[in-house]
PDB file of C-alpha atoms in Angstrom:
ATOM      1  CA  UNK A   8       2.553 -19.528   3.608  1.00 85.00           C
ATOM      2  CA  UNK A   9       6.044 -17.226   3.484  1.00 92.00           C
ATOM      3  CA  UNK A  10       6.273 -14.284   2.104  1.00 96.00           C
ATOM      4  CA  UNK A  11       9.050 -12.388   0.709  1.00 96.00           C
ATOM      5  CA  UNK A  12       9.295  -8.640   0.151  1.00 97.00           C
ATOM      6  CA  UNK A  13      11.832  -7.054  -1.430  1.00 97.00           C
ATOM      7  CA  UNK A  14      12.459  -2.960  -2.597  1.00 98.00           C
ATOM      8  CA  UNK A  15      12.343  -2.607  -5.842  1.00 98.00           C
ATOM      9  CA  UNK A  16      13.051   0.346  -8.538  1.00 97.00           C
ATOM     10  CA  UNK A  17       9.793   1.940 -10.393  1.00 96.00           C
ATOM     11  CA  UNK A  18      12.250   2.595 -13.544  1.00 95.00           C
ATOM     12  CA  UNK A  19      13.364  -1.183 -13.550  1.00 96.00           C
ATOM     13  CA  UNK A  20       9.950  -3.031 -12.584  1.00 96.00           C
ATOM     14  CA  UNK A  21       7.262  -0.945 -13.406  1.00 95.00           C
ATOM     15  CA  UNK A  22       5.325  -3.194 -15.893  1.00 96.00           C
ATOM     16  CA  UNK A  23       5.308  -5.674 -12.958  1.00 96.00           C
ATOM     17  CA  UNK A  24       4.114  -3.239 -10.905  1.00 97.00           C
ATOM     18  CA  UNK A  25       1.184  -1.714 -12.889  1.00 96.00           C
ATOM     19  CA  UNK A  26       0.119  -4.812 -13.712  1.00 97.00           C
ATOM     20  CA  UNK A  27      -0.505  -6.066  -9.956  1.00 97.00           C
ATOM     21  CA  UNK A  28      -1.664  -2.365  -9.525  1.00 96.00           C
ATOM     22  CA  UNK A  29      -4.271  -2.477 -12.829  1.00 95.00           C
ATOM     23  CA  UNK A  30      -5.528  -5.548 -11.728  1.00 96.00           C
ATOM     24  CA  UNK A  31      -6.592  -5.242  -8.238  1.00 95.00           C
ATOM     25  CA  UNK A  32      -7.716  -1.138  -8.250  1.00 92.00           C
ATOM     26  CA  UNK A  33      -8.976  -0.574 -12.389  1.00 92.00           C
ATOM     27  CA  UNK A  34     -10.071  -4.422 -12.991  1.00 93.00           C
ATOM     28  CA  UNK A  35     -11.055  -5.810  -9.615  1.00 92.00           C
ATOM     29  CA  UNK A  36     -12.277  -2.279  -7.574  1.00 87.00           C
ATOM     30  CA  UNK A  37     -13.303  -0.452 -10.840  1.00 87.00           C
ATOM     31  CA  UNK A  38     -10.624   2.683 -10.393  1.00 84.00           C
ATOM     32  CA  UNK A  39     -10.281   4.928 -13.026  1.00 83.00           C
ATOM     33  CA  UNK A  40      -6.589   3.977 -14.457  1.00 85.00           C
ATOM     34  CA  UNK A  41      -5.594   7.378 -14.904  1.00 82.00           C
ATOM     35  CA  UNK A  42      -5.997   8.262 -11.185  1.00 83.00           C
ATOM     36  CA  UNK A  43      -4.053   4.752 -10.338  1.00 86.00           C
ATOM     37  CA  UNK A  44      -0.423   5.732 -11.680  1.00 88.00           C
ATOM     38  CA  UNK A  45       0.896   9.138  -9.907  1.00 89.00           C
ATOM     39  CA  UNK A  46       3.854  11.361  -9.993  1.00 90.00           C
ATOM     40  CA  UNK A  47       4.634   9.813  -6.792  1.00 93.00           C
ATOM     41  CA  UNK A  48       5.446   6.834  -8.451  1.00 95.00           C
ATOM     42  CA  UNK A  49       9.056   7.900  -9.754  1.00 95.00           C
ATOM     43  CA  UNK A  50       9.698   9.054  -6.846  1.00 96.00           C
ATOM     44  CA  UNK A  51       8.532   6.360  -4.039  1.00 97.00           C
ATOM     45  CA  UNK A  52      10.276   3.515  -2.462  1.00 98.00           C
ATOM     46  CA  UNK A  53       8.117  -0.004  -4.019  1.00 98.00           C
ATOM     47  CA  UNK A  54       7.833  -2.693  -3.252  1.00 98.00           C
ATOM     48  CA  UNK A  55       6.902  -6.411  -4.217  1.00 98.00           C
ATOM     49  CA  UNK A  56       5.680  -9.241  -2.461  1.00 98.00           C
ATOM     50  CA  UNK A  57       6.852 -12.936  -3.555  1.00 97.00           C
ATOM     51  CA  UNK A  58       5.022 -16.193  -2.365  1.00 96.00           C
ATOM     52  CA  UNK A  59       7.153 -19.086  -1.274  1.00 95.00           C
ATOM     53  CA  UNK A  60       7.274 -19.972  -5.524  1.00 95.00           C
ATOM     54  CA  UNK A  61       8.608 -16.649  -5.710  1.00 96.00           C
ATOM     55  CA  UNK A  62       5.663 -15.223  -7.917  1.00 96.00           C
ATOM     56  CA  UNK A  63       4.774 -11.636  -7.526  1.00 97.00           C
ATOM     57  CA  UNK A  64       1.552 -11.664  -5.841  1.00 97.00           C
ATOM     58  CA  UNK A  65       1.548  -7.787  -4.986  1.00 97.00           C
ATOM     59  CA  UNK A  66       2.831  -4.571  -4.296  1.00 97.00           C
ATOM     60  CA  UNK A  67       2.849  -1.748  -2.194  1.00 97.00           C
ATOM     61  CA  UNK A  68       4.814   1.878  -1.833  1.00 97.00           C
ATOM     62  CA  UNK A  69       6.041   4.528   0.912  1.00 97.00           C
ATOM     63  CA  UNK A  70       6.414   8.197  -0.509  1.00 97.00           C
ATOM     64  CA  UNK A  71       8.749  10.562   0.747  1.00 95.00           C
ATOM     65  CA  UNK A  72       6.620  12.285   3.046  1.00 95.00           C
ATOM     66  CA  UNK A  73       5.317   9.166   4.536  1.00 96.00           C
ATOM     67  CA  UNK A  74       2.533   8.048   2.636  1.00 96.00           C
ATOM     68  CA  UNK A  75       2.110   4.287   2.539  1.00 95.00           C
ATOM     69  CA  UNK A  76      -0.246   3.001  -0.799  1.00 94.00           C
ATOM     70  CA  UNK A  77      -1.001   1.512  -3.583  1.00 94.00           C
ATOM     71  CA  UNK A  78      -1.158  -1.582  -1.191  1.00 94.00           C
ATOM     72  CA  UNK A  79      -2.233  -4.075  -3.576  1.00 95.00           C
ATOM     73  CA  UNK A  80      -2.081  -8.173  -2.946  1.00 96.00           C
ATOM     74  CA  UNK A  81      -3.855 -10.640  -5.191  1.00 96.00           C
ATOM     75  CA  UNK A  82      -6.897 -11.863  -3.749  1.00 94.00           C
ATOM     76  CA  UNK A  83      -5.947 -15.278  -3.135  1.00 94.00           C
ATOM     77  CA  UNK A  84      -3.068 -14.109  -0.904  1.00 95.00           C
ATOM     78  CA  UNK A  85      -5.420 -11.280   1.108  1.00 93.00           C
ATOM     79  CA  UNK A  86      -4.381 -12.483   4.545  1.00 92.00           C
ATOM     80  CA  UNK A  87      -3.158 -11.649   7.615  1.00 90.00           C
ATOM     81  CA  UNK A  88       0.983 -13.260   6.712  1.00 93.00           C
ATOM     82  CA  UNK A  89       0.792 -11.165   3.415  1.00 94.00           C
ATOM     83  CA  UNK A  90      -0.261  -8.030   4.985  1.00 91.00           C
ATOM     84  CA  UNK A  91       1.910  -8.369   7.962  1.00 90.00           C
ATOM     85  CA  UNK A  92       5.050  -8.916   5.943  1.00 94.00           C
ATOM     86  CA  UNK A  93       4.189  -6.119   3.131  1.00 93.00           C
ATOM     87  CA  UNK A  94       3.328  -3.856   5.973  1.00 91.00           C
ATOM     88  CA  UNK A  95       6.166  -4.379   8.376  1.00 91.00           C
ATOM     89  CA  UNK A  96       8.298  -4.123   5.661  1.00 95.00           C
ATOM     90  CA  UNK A  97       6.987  -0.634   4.662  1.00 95.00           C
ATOM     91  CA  UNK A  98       7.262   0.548   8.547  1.00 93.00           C
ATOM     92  CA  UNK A  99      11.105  -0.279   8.761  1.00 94.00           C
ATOM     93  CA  UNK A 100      11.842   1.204   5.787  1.00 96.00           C
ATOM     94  CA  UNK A 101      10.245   4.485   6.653  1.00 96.00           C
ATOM     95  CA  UNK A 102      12.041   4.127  10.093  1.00 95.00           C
ATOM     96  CA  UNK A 103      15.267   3.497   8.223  1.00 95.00           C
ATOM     97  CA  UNK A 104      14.771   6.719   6.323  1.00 96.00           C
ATOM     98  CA  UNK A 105      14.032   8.593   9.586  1.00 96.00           C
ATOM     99  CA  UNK A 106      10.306   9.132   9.554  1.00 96.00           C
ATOM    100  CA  UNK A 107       8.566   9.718  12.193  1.00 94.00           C
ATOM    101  CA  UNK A 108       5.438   9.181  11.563  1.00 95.00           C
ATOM    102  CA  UNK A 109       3.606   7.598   8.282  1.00 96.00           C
ATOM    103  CA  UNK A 110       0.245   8.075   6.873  1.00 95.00           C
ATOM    104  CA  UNK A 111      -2.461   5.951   4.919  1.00 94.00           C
ATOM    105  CA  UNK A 112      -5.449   7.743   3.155  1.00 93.00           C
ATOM    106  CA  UNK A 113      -8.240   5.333   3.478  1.00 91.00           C
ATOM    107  CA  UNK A 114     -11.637   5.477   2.837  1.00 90.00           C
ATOM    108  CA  UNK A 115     -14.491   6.578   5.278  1.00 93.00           C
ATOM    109  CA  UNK A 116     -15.617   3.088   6.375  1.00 92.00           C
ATOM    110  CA  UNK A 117     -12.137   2.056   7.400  1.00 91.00           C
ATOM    111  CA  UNK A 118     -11.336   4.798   9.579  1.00 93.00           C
ATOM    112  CA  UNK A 119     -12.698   3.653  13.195  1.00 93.00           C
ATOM    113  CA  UNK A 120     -10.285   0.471  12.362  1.00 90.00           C
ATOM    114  CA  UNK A 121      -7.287   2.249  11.732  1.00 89.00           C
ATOM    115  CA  UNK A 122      -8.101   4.357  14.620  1.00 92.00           C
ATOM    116  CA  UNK A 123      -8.327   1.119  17.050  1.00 90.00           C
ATOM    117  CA  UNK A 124      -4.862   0.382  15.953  1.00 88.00           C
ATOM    118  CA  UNK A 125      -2.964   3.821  16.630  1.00 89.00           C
ATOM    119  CA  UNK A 126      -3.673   5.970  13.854  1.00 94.00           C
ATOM    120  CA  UNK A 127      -5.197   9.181  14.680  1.00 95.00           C
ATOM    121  CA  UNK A 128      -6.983  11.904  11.945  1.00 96.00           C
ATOM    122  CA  UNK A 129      -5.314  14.363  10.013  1.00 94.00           C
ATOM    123  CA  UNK A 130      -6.833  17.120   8.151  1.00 93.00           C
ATOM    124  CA  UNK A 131     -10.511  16.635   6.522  1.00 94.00           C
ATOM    125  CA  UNK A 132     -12.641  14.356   4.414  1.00 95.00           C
ATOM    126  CA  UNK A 133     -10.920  14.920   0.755  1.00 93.00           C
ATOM    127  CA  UNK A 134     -12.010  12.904  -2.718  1.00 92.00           C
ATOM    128  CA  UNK A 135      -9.718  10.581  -4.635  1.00 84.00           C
ATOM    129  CA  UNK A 136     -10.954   8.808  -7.473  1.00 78.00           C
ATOM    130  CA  UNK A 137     -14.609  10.106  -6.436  1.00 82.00           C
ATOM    131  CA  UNK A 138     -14.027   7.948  -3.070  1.00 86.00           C
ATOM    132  CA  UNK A 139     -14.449  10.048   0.234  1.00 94.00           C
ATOM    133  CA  UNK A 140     -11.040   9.756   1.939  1.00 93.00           C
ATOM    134  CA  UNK A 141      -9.701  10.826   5.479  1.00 96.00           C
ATOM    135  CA  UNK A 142      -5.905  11.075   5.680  1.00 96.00           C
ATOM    136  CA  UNK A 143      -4.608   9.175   9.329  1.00 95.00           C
ATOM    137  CA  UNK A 144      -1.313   9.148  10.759  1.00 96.00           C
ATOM    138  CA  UNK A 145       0.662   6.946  13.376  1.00 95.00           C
ATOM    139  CA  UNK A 146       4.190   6.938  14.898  1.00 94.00           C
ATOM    140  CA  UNK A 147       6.225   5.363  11.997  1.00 91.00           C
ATOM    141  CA  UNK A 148       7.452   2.963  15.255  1.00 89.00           C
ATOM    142  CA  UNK A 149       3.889   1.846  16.410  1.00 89.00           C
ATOM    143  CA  UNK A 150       2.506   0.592  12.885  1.00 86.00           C
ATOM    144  CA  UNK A 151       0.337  -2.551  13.193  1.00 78.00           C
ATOM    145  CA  UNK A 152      -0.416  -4.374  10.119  1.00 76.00           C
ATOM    146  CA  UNK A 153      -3.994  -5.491  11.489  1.00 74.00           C
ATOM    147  CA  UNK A 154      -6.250  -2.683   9.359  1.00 73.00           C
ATOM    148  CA  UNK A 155      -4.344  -3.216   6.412  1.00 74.00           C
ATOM    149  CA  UNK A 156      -6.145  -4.336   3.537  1.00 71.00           C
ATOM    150  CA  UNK A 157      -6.019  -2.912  -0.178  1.00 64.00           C
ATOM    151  CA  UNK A 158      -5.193   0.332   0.368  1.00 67.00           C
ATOM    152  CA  UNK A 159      -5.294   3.015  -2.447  1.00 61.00           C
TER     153      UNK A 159
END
């Protein structure tokens, strides 16, 4: 399947948005909806993912400081094209804005992944949405799109 991802704006598209967002993290994962929606969100760079029908079948976001989340695909297009073109799109735009490097806060269990794809620890274990969290960062040139899955 192709995949198209395109920047959006968080004033213009945001009930798209939190409604790809509400229904994989507060419906599917069982995330409290008021840790979901941020005041990163006004601020971020979005973005949406089209299949070849052109229906929105997720989302994803890169904050300022380069925090990629809120990676959030409908489960019938988790897989490896989807992630690869959400992903890569998030890692050129973050090189296009200068970054450096970029960052993911994932939970516990999927840090030896990320780790076997570039990303190295930063700081301590922290709590998001009563989920144990370690915040990882990589060269915003060497991303790799394997680890990627949902990604709060």
């Amino acid at each position: 399947m192709i995949y198209h991802v395109d920047k959006v704006s968080w004033k213009q598209t945001q009930g798209q948005l939190r409604q790809i967002r509400e229904r994989v993290f507060v419906c599917e994962l069982h995330l409290p909806k008021q840790v979901e929606f941020d005041q990163h969100d006004k601020t971020a760079d979005h973005v949406l993912i089209r299949d070849e029908n052109d229906q929105a079948v997720g989302t994803g976001r890169l904050c300022s400081d380069g925090l990629i989340s809120r990676i959030a695909i409908f489960k019938d297009h988790r897989n490896r094209q989807a992630y690869q073109s959400l992903i890569g799109y998030l890692a050129d735009l973050a090189q296009q804005k200068g970054l450096e490097e970029v960052f993911v806060q994932c939970i516990l269990d999927e840090v030896p992944t990320f780790i076997k794809s570039g990303f190295s620890k930063q700081g301590g274990v922290f709590m998001e949405a009563g989920i144990p969290r370690q915040r990882l960062k990589c060269p915003a040139s060497m991303i790799n799109s394997e680890p990627f899955t949902m990604l709060h």
